[in-house]
XYZ file of C-alpha atoms in Angstrom:
569
model
C 0.000 0.000 0.000
C 1.508 3.358 -1.024
C 1.710 6.127 1.531
C 2.139 8.852 -1.162
C -0.891 11.084 -1.567
C -1.370 12.789 -4.912
C -2.374 16.429 -4.787
C -5.552 17.452 -6.599
C -5.098 18.363 -10.225
C -6.078 22.037 -9.569
C -3.426 22.506 -6.872
C -0.675 20.672 -8.778
C -0.885 22.764 -11.968
C -1.385 26.243 -10.465
C 1.876 28.241 -10.381
C 2.649 30.842 -7.716
C 1.339 34.343 -8.423
C 4.807 35.817 -8.932
C 5.659 33.150 -11.495
C 2.369 33.715 -13.315
C 3.110 37.461 -13.527
C 6.609 36.735 -14.824
C 5.231 34.304 -17.429
C 2.679 36.927 -18.518
C 5.416 39.552 -18.916
C 7.698 37.099 -20.738
C 4.976 36.266 -23.230
C 4.736 39.943 -24.172
C 8.200 41.363 -23.473
C 10.500 38.337 -23.546
C 12.009 39.190 -20.174
C 13.493 35.703 -19.811
C 15.808 36.601 -22.693
C 17.204 39.557 -20.735
C 19.553 37.295 -18.787
C 22.435 38.086 -21.129
C 21.824 41.805 -20.684
C 21.645 41.449 -16.921
C 25.090 39.806 -16.978
C 26.548 42.497 -19.246
C 29.953 43.431 -17.846
C 31.100 46.990 -17.219
C 34.745 47.755 -16.383
C 35.701 50.118 -13.591
C 37.784 53.263 -13.832
C 37.326 56.708 -12.317
C 37.344 58.436 -15.709
C 34.254 56.477 -16.791
C 32.199 58.441 -14.251
C 32.147 61.592 -16.386
C 29.603 60.034 -18.713
C 27.481 58.910 -15.774
C 27.515 62.403 -14.262
C 26.328 63.841 -17.588
C 23.552 61.238 -17.834
C 22.338 61.755 -14.280
C 22.411 65.527 -14.701
C 20.286 65.101 -17.824
C 17.720 63.123 -15.829
C 17.613 65.849 -13.180
C 17.198 68.464 -15.905
C 14.183 66.647 -17.313
C 12.522 66.305 -13.884
C 13.142 69.888 -12.810
C 12.224 71.194 -16.255
C 8.826 69.479 -16.047
C 8.217 71.283 -12.758
C 9.230 74.686 -14.132
C 7.044 74.391 -17.226
C 3.961 74.387 -14.978
C 4.644 77.949 -13.839
C 6.665 79.628 -16.597
C 4.821 81.824 -19.095
C 6.863 82.161 -22.332
C 5.261 85.403 -23.470
C 6.777 88.751 -24.328
C 3.530 90.583 -23.691
C 3.993 93.601 -21.406
C 2.798 93.619 -17.821
C 3.412 95.630 -14.656
C 4.958 93.762 -11.763
C 3.031 93.839 -8.503
C 4.690 90.891 -6.769
C 6.433 90.655 -3.388
C 9.872 91.816 -4.627
C 9.625 95.477 -3.638
C 12.476 96.959 -5.799
C 10.676 95.883 -8.986
C 7.122 96.767 -8.026
C 5.490 98.979 -10.629
C 8.171 98.208 -13.247
C 7.007 97.273 -16.750
C 8.332 93.908 -17.912
C 7.481 90.899 -20.051
C 5.288 88.034 -18.867
C 8.300 85.726 -19.165
C 10.325 87.800 -16.713
C 7.366 88.249 -14.371
C 6.711 84.498 -14.286
C 10.391 83.889 -13.529
C 10.102 86.242 -10.556
C 6.906 84.466 -9.526
C 8.696 81.107 -9.596
C 11.551 82.528 -7.546
C 9.530 84.316 -4.847
C 6.004 82.921 -4.773
C 5.996 79.273 -5.904
C 6.803 76.860 -3.072
C 10.244 75.453 -3.771
C 10.413 77.364 -7.030
C 13.741 79.090 -6.425
C 15.330 75.812 -5.332
C 14.087 73.990 -8.444
C 15.201 76.881 -10.678
C 18.700 76.845 -9.245
C 18.853 73.035 -9.304
C 17.907 73.145 -12.989
C 20.606 75.720 -13.711
C 23.344 73.939 -11.740
C 22.449 70.618 -13.374
C 22.754 72.243 -16.807
C 26.211 73.636 -16.038
C 27.306 70.307 -14.569
C 26.035 68.333 -17.539
C 27.920 70.517 -20.017
C 31.121 70.271 -17.951
C 30.773 66.483 -17.573
C 30.045 66.083 -21.295
C 33.165 68.071 -22.164
C 35.287 66.007 -19.756
C 33.728 62.808 -21.145
C 34.599 63.877 -24.695
C 38.173 64.733 -23.689
C 38.533 61.330 -22.024
C 37.505 59.600 -25.247
C 39.827 61.823 -27.281
C 42.859 61.263 -25.041
C 42.422 57.481 -24.735
C 41.634 56.758 -28.383
C 38.241 55.174 -27.786
C 36.944 56.868 -30.954
C 38.699 54.287 -33.141
C 36.953 51.491 -35.021
C 34.199 50.401 -34.385
C 33.114 53.473 -32.361
C 33.349 56.250 -34.948
C 29.553 56.594 -35.098
C 29.279 56.774 -31.320
C 31.995 59.435 -31.281
C 30.015 61.524 -33.782
C 26.899 61.119 -31.625
C 28.882 62.329 -28.607
C 30.159 65.415 -30.432
C 26.652 66.257 -31.660
C 25.349 65.820 -28.111
C 27.991 68.233 -26.822
C 26.924 70.850 -29.365
C 23.229 70.319 -28.594
C 23.800 70.496 -24.834
C 25.638 73.805 -25.245
C 22.900 75.196 -27.494
C 20.211 73.942 -25.110
C 21.933 75.681 -22.215
C 22.034 78.959 -24.128
C 18.330 78.714 -24.986
C 17.352 78.028 -21.383
C 19.603 80.834 -20.172
C 17.787 83.240 -22.518
C 14.214 82.413 -21.472
C 13.883 84.632 -18.311
C 14.172 87.766 -20.501
C 16.202 89.617 -17.892
C 18.801 92.244 -18.756
C 21.723 89.787 -18.701
C 20.110 87.139 -20.913
C 18.748 89.848 -23.210
C 22.288 91.073 -23.749
C 23.225 87.556 -24.806
C 20.283 87.489 -27.196
C 21.464 90.774 -28.689
C 24.870 89.207 -29.355
C 23.191 86.125 -30.872
C 21.196 88.378 -33.170
C 24.381 90.134 -34.315
C 26.094 86.807 -34.970
C 23.120 85.552 -36.968
C 23.020 88.728 -39.057
C 26.743 88.350 -39.857
C 26.139 85.090 -41.738
C 26.314 85.941 -45.449
C 23.260 85.487 -47.670
C 20.998 83.761 -45.103
C 21.679 85.866 -41.995
C 18.679 88.175 -42.316
C 16.320 85.278 -43.050
C 17.571 83.325 -40.020
C 17.150 86.394 -37.832
C 13.545 86.846 -38.928
C 12.912 83.151 -38.392
C 14.299 83.215 -34.830
C 13.102 86.611 -33.632
C 9.987 87.147 -35.715
C 10.968 90.661 -36.689
C 13.366 93.435 -35.781
C 15.138 92.794 -32.485
C 13.837 92.220 -29.861
C 10.514 91.564 -31.653
C 7.843 89.565 -29.812
C 8.356 85.938 -30.810
C 11.895 85.072 -29.713
C 11.016 83.812 -26.213
C 8.061 81.609 -27.335
C 10.150 80.157 -30.152
C 13.165 79.533 -27.935
C 10.823 77.974 -25.376
C 9.503 75.470 -27.930
C 13.029 74.583 -28.983
C 14.154 74.338 -25.359
C 11.455 72.031 -24.013
C 10.473 70.007 -27.106
C 12.793 69.822 -30.081
C 16.291 69.775 -28.590
C 15.435 67.577 -25.545
C 13.707 65.086 -27.853
C 16.734 64.899 -30.149
C 19.092 64.636 -27.173
C 17.014 61.873 -25.578
C 17.025 59.904 -28.835
C 20.789 60.342 -29.278
C 21.503 59.360 -25.656
C 19.418 56.207 -26.151
C 21.276 55.273 -29.337
C 24.579 56.124 -27.642
C 23.879 53.725 -24.757
C 22.626 50.981 -27.079
C 25.856 51.193 -29.075
C 27.899 51.035 -25.854
C 26.130 47.778 -24.938
C 26.352 46.355 -28.458
C 29.991 47.253 -29.143
C 31.263 46.364 -25.632
C 32.672 48.858 -23.200
C 36.260 49.955 -23.662
C 38.788 49.219 -20.916
C 42.395 49.948 -20.035
C 45.021 47.238 -20.456
C 45.593 44.829 -17.614
C 45.733 41.141 -16.677
C 43.073 39.005 -18.382
C 41.977 41.991 -20.505
C 42.149 41.497 -24.247
C 40.547 42.939 -27.354
C 37.936 40.168 -27.208
C 36.655 40.391 -23.627
C 35.644 42.823 -20.904
C 36.642 42.383 -17.269
C 34.524 44.075 -14.644
C 31.263 43.879 -12.738
C 27.981 42.539 -14.206
C 25.082 44.904 -14.695
C 22.922 43.128 -12.136
C 23.249 43.435 -9.254
C 26.732 44.956 -8.777
C 26.908 47.735 -11.365
C 23.227 48.684 -11.055
C 23.576 49.103 -7.285
C 26.713 51.218 -7.632
C 25.239 53.297 -10.454
C 22.062 53.875 -8.443
C 24.059 55.013 -5.452
C 26.133 57.315 -7.641
C 22.950 58.818 -9.095
C 21.715 59.737 -5.631
C 25.164 61.099 -4.787
C 25.149 63.362 -7.863
C 21.584 64.421 -7.077
C 22.544 65.211 -3.495
C 25.546 67.317 -4.480
C 23.536 69.261 -7.054
C 20.730 69.782 -4.528
C 23.248 71.039 -1.986
C 24.645 73.485 -4.533
C 21.135 74.640 -5.452
C 20.267 75.176 -1.797
C 23.331 77.139 -0.674
C 24.909 78.627 -3.850
C 22.837 81.322 -5.539
C 22.991 81.407 -9.313
C 21.342 83.531 -12.013
C 19.620 85.990 -9.666
C 17.529 87.589 -12.397
C 15.908 90.081 -9.997
C 19.294 91.823 -9.607
C 19.556 92.671 -13.319
C 15.970 93.750 -13.953
C 13.930 93.282 -17.142
C 15.604 93.559 -20.517
C 15.626 96.900 -22.263
C 17.464 97.393 -25.583
C 18.933 100.709 -24.423
C 20.560 99.277 -21.281
C 23.407 96.934 -20.487
C 25.171 96.001 -17.254
C 28.887 96.566 -16.818
C 30.733 93.299 -16.307
C 27.986 91.190 -17.880
C 29.169 87.633 -18.427
C 27.459 84.612 -20.017
C 27.459 81.146 -18.518
C 30.935 79.626 -18.554
C 30.410 77.360 -21.573
C 29.862 80.423 -23.781
C 32.927 82.211 -22.395
C 35.231 81.159 -25.252
C 32.800 82.581 -27.824
C 32.581 85.833 -25.886
C 36.383 85.986 -25.699
C 36.755 85.366 -29.418
C 34.353 88.193 -30.202
C 36.174 90.587 -27.874
C 39.658 89.684 -29.070
C 39.100 89.614 -32.827
C 39.835 93.013 -34.408
C 37.216 94.981 -36.299
C 37.296 93.901 -39.939
C 34.617 94.340 -42.565
C 34.381 94.912 -46.314
C 31.698 95.201 -48.941
C 30.981 92.741 -51.753
C 28.490 93.786 -54.441
C 27.038 96.364 -52.109
C 26.671 93.949 -49.176
C 28.750 94.312 -46.010
C 30.641 91.239 -44.780
C 31.474 91.664 -41.105
C 34.485 89.393 -40.599
C 34.953 90.737 -37.072
C 31.858 88.780 -36.060
C 31.729 86.048 -38.700
C 35.193 84.601 -38.078
C 35.192 84.346 -34.247
C 31.503 83.451 -33.783
C 30.780 81.270 -36.832
C 33.943 80.110 -38.578
C 35.948 79.317 -35.435
C 33.295 77.153 -33.656
C 32.541 75.374 -36.942
C 36.249 74.641 -37.419
C 36.600 73.236 -33.897
C 33.511 71.055 -34.304
C 34.754 69.878 -37.705
C 38.135 68.853 -36.276
C 36.420 66.910 -33.491
C 34.056 65.123 -35.894
C 36.687 64.228 -38.485
C 39.576 63.270 -36.196
C 38.762 59.500 -36.006
C 38.712 59.285 -39.787
C 41.811 61.473 -40.181
C 43.808 59.361 -37.728
C 42.627 56.116 -39.356
C 43.660 57.442 -42.771
C 47.071 58.557 -41.503
C 47.888 55.296 -39.732
C 46.104 52.951 -42.145
C 44.811 51.069 -39.099
C 41.618 49.163 -39.942
C 41.528 46.950 -36.842
C 38.968 47.056 -34.059
C 40.206 48.600 -30.810
C 38.624 47.814 -27.453
C 41.668 48.498 -25.259
C 42.372 52.128 -24.437
C 45.618 54.056 -24.713
C 47.041 55.877 -21.773
C 47.511 59.533 -22.764
C 51.281 59.358 -22.249
C 51.500 56.537 -24.801
C 50.314 58.831 -27.609
C 52.360 62.016 -27.063
C 51.357 63.759 -30.296
C 47.643 63.160 -29.913
C 47.718 64.149 -26.246
C 49.712 67.298 -26.982
C 47.327 68.221 -29.797
C 44.252 67.831 -27.561
C 45.900 69.821 -24.763
C 46.803 72.608 -27.190
C 43.139 72.813 -28.246
C 42.144 72.986 -24.573
C 44.703 75.762 -24.023
C 43.296 77.654 -27.020
C 39.816 77.334 -25.508
C 40.984 78.562 -22.094
C 42.782 81.608 -23.521
C 39.573 82.687 -25.239
C 37.604 81.837 -22.088
C 39.650 84.269 -20.005
C 39.492 86.764 -22.849
C 35.728 86.847 -22.401
C 36.281 88.299 -18.922
C 38.749 91.011 -19.917
C 36.649 93.759 -18.287
C 36.315 91.789 -15.035
C 40.043 91.020 -14.971
C 40.885 94.663 -15.669
C 38.662 95.841 -12.830
C 39.701 93.257 -10.256
C 43.439 93.409 -10.908
C 43.650 97.105 -11.898
C 44.986 96.354 -15.367
C 44.469 97.915 -18.739
C 41.633 96.233 -20.641
C 43.380 96.960 -23.919
C 46.534 95.275 -22.610
C 44.511 92.193 -21.629
C 42.867 92.130 -25.058
C 46.258 92.240 -26.787
C 47.543 89.539 -24.436
C 44.635 87.338 -25.536
C 45.301 88.066 -29.205
C 48.926 87.023 -28.815
C 48.116 84.195 -26.407
C 45.830 82.339 -28.837
C 48.931 81.668 -30.955
C 51.665 81.383 -28.324
C 49.975 79.492 -25.475
C 48.697 76.527 -27.557
C 52.127 76.138 -29.189
C 53.898 76.147 -25.819
C 51.284 73.774 -24.418
C 51.873 71.393 -27.316
C 55.648 71.308 -26.803
C 55.490 71.038 -23.007
C 52.774 68.353 -23.020
C 54.689 66.250 -25.516
C 57.864 66.455 -23.456
C 55.918 65.493 -20.328
C 54.459 62.445 -22.092
C 57.904 61.333 -23.277
C 59.264 61.863 -19.762
C 56.496 59.702 -18.295
C 57.290 56.975 -20.844
C 60.951 57.109 -19.786
C 59.848 56.843 -16.150
C 57.777 53.735 -16.938
C 60.695 52.182 -18.791
C 62.988 52.934 -15.871
C 60.558 51.215 -13.500
C 60.553 48.125 -15.697
C 64.345 47.915 -15.913
C 65.318 49.134 -12.450
C 62.242 48.491 -10.322
C 60.253 50.851 -8.184
C 61.716 52.934 -5.379
C 60.951 51.527 -1.935
C 62.321 54.334 0.233
C 64.565 51.868 2.101
C 68.265 52.770 2.286
C 70.879 50.013 2.360
C 74.557 50.331 3.176
C 76.931 48.248 1.091
C 80.042 46.549 2.619
C 82.329 49.236 1.232
C 80.227 51.999 2.852
C 78.095 53.185 -0.077
C 74.441 53.925 0.620
C 71.891 52.903 -2.016
C 68.116 52.837 -2.190
C 66.559 49.397 -2.487
C 64.445 48.881 -5.625
C 61.826 46.161 -6.005
C 60.222 44.580 -9.003
C 56.909 46.066 -10.059
C 53.678 44.344 -9.164
C 53.002 41.819 -11.917
C 49.744 43.390 -13.069
C 51.386 46.784 -13.547
C 54.368 45.137 -15.223
C 52.076 43.362 -17.655
C 50.214 46.589 -18.392
C 53.444 48.430 -19.246
C 54.888 45.616 -21.363
C 51.689 44.966 -23.332
C 51.753 48.434 -24.853
C 51.594 48.426 -28.635
C 54.118 50.833 -30.158
C 52.780 52.233 -33.460
C 55.216 52.661 -36.301
C 55.148 55.316 -39.058
C 54.206 54.297 -42.561
C 57.141 53.463 -44.849
C 58.348 56.130 -47.249
C 56.515 55.793 -50.582
C 58.280 54.962 -53.815
C 58.035 57.537 -56.582
C 58.475 54.833 -59.226
C 58.039 51.091 -59.284
C 60.712 48.643 -60.477
C 59.787 49.220 -64.097
C 60.133 52.980 -63.763
C 56.408 53.667 -63.869
C 55.600 56.764 -61.775
C 53.414 56.231 -58.770
C 50.167 58.164 -59.416
C 49.521 58.421 -55.660
C 53.028 59.496 -54.673
C 51.967 62.906 -53.331
C 49.148 61.480 -51.238
C 51.371 58.651 -49.947
C 54.139 61.113 -49.116
C 51.669 63.258 -47.168
C 50.463 60.206 -45.245
C 54.065 59.223 -44.525
C 54.898 62.650 -43.107
C 51.703 62.799 -41.056
C 52.303 59.302 -39.689
C 55.808 60.313 -38.630
C 54.303 63.327 -36.867
C 51.596 61.259 -35.191
C 53.957 58.519 -33.972
C 56.765 60.855 -32.949
C 57.862 60.481 -29.331
C 57.070 56.773 -29.037
C 59.582 54.821 -26.960
C 60.118 51.152 -27.713
C 59.352 48.583 -25.056
C 62.330 46.873 -23.382
C 63.559 43.853 -25.294
C 63.262 40.376 -23.740
C 67.011 40.378 -23.148
C 66.851 43.720 -21.319
C 63.948 42.514 -19.209
C 65.745 39.279 -18.349
C 68.820 41.204 -17.234
C 66.643 43.507 -15.160
C 64.830 40.585 -13.524
C 68.124 38.830 -12.798
C 69.259 41.950 -10.988
C 65.998 42.615 -9.146
C 64.961 39.014 -8.487
C 67.907 36.586 -8.783
C 65.762 33.658 -7.638
C 63.657 33.886 -10.784
C 66.671 33.008 -12.989
C 68.061 30.005 -11.093
C 64.986 27.785 -10.998
C 63.619 28.939 -7.667
C 60.149 30.381 -7.154
C 60.057 34.122 -7.860
C 59.436 36.309 -4.858
C 56.515 38.184 -6.380
C 54.520 35.050 -7.266
C 52.347 34.515 -10.351
C 50.727 37.349 -12.260
C 48.199 39.237 -10.211
C 44.594 38.005 -10.655
C 41.867 40.350 -11.734
C 40.128 42.200 -8.915
C 42.266 40.256 -6.406
C 40.803 36.885 -7.456
C 40.752 34.515 -10.413
C 38.653 36.002 -13.209
C 35.122 34.668 -13.239
C 34.318 33.166 -16.666
C 30.865 34.761 -16.399
C 32.507 38.167 -16.142
C 34.483 37.717 -19.364
C 32.137 38.866 -22.091
């Protein structure tokens, strides 16, 4: 007789409620297929956080922007202020400016949200710039990430433009001054300048449509494009694998790090709240864009010492430093004093950034995929070039504050302007030379560590009385990272004729590529040869050359443990 009791058919076939919900979701969303995504591996490095800061700031901008849209009135219709801010009572102003004052003084939490929105915008632009520089310096723009690099550059331009539009919406005296400059820049564009001005402003400046039109662009068009590009950017990061720096167990075909769930998601969530907390702290204690100080915009007024937000400082400096220069063509005036610094220069910088991956690939002839990053010191020319561009930007940035610098330091504003004009040529050149020498010096330091070991700080006295510092062999992971560096070589010199004396039709192009490749690979130091390394190890670790176990042990494992096969993707 069996003692096993069969459960009723109804109880045996009914799944738990949680499982039934999961099955329902899987039938419609295929969530059971997300396991691979949940185990997606992300490497760890402090420089990767710039992109996360930009993303989290973007999320905060969307949330705070939704709150502000409930109270902001994007109208240039005239009204008389009768709010609680006494100095402006009875002053005629636009509805946009009045609603900004209402948000700041009457809406509960309005001033905090306004300042949080502004600080998040500044932080996002700064983080996006740092993120772009990180990609530029480490070479992560190479194949297969050229498209993602272009998306990043476009996002940087859109973020900057979005910040300018949002900065202009309050219609205060400071933002109105910026709009006046934007109108002058637009008018300076040949042929289409007047049409673009009418399209943006709806008539002669200041017209009545600029704030409503900027408002539509600010809350609808540009955020929608940015959201779409950010989504594509993240999808490509997942599809193409995340880049990583060289190290043990890291190759061009895997990624070593933490899986998305639960490790990376928990850390990323905590970092999001940390960024939100810091921005909230800044919004609560650091006042920014106090529009009530400047008053409403009037075309016949301007404040001394007016400055735009920092990301527009280089454009302001270029406009102030460039000399007055205009001429007439067929009866039409071409204002080069505005066109060159405000249109040609930014377009040139954006063009260099967009085309650099393709220029470098053409110079080197490298068609391989690259998933391991360069350290900036390992590419002296590229690093020096990027730093010279940053120096050029900073010179113009300080040039945009020439009146503030003259007032604070009791200097001549004309002298500062001439210093900026000279500095845009001298400072980037000096920065290029100095940065390249620093990179070569750091390469020599790494080579010295490989051949002579690291300094321990311990002093030893030899039998004959000499004092020397004891050196030890590098940790194996660091040693592997330094030795695994790939040293690029310049292209060979082209032949003007082949063996039969037929001229090479591409000799000029090949010669140009040869010279550019020599420039790009200049300053590269070769890795120590195996013989040099063996001699160095014999000196640092004699036991390793006589059959005994080396003192330092086997190569260091990843993350202090053997690499998990599930974490190699």
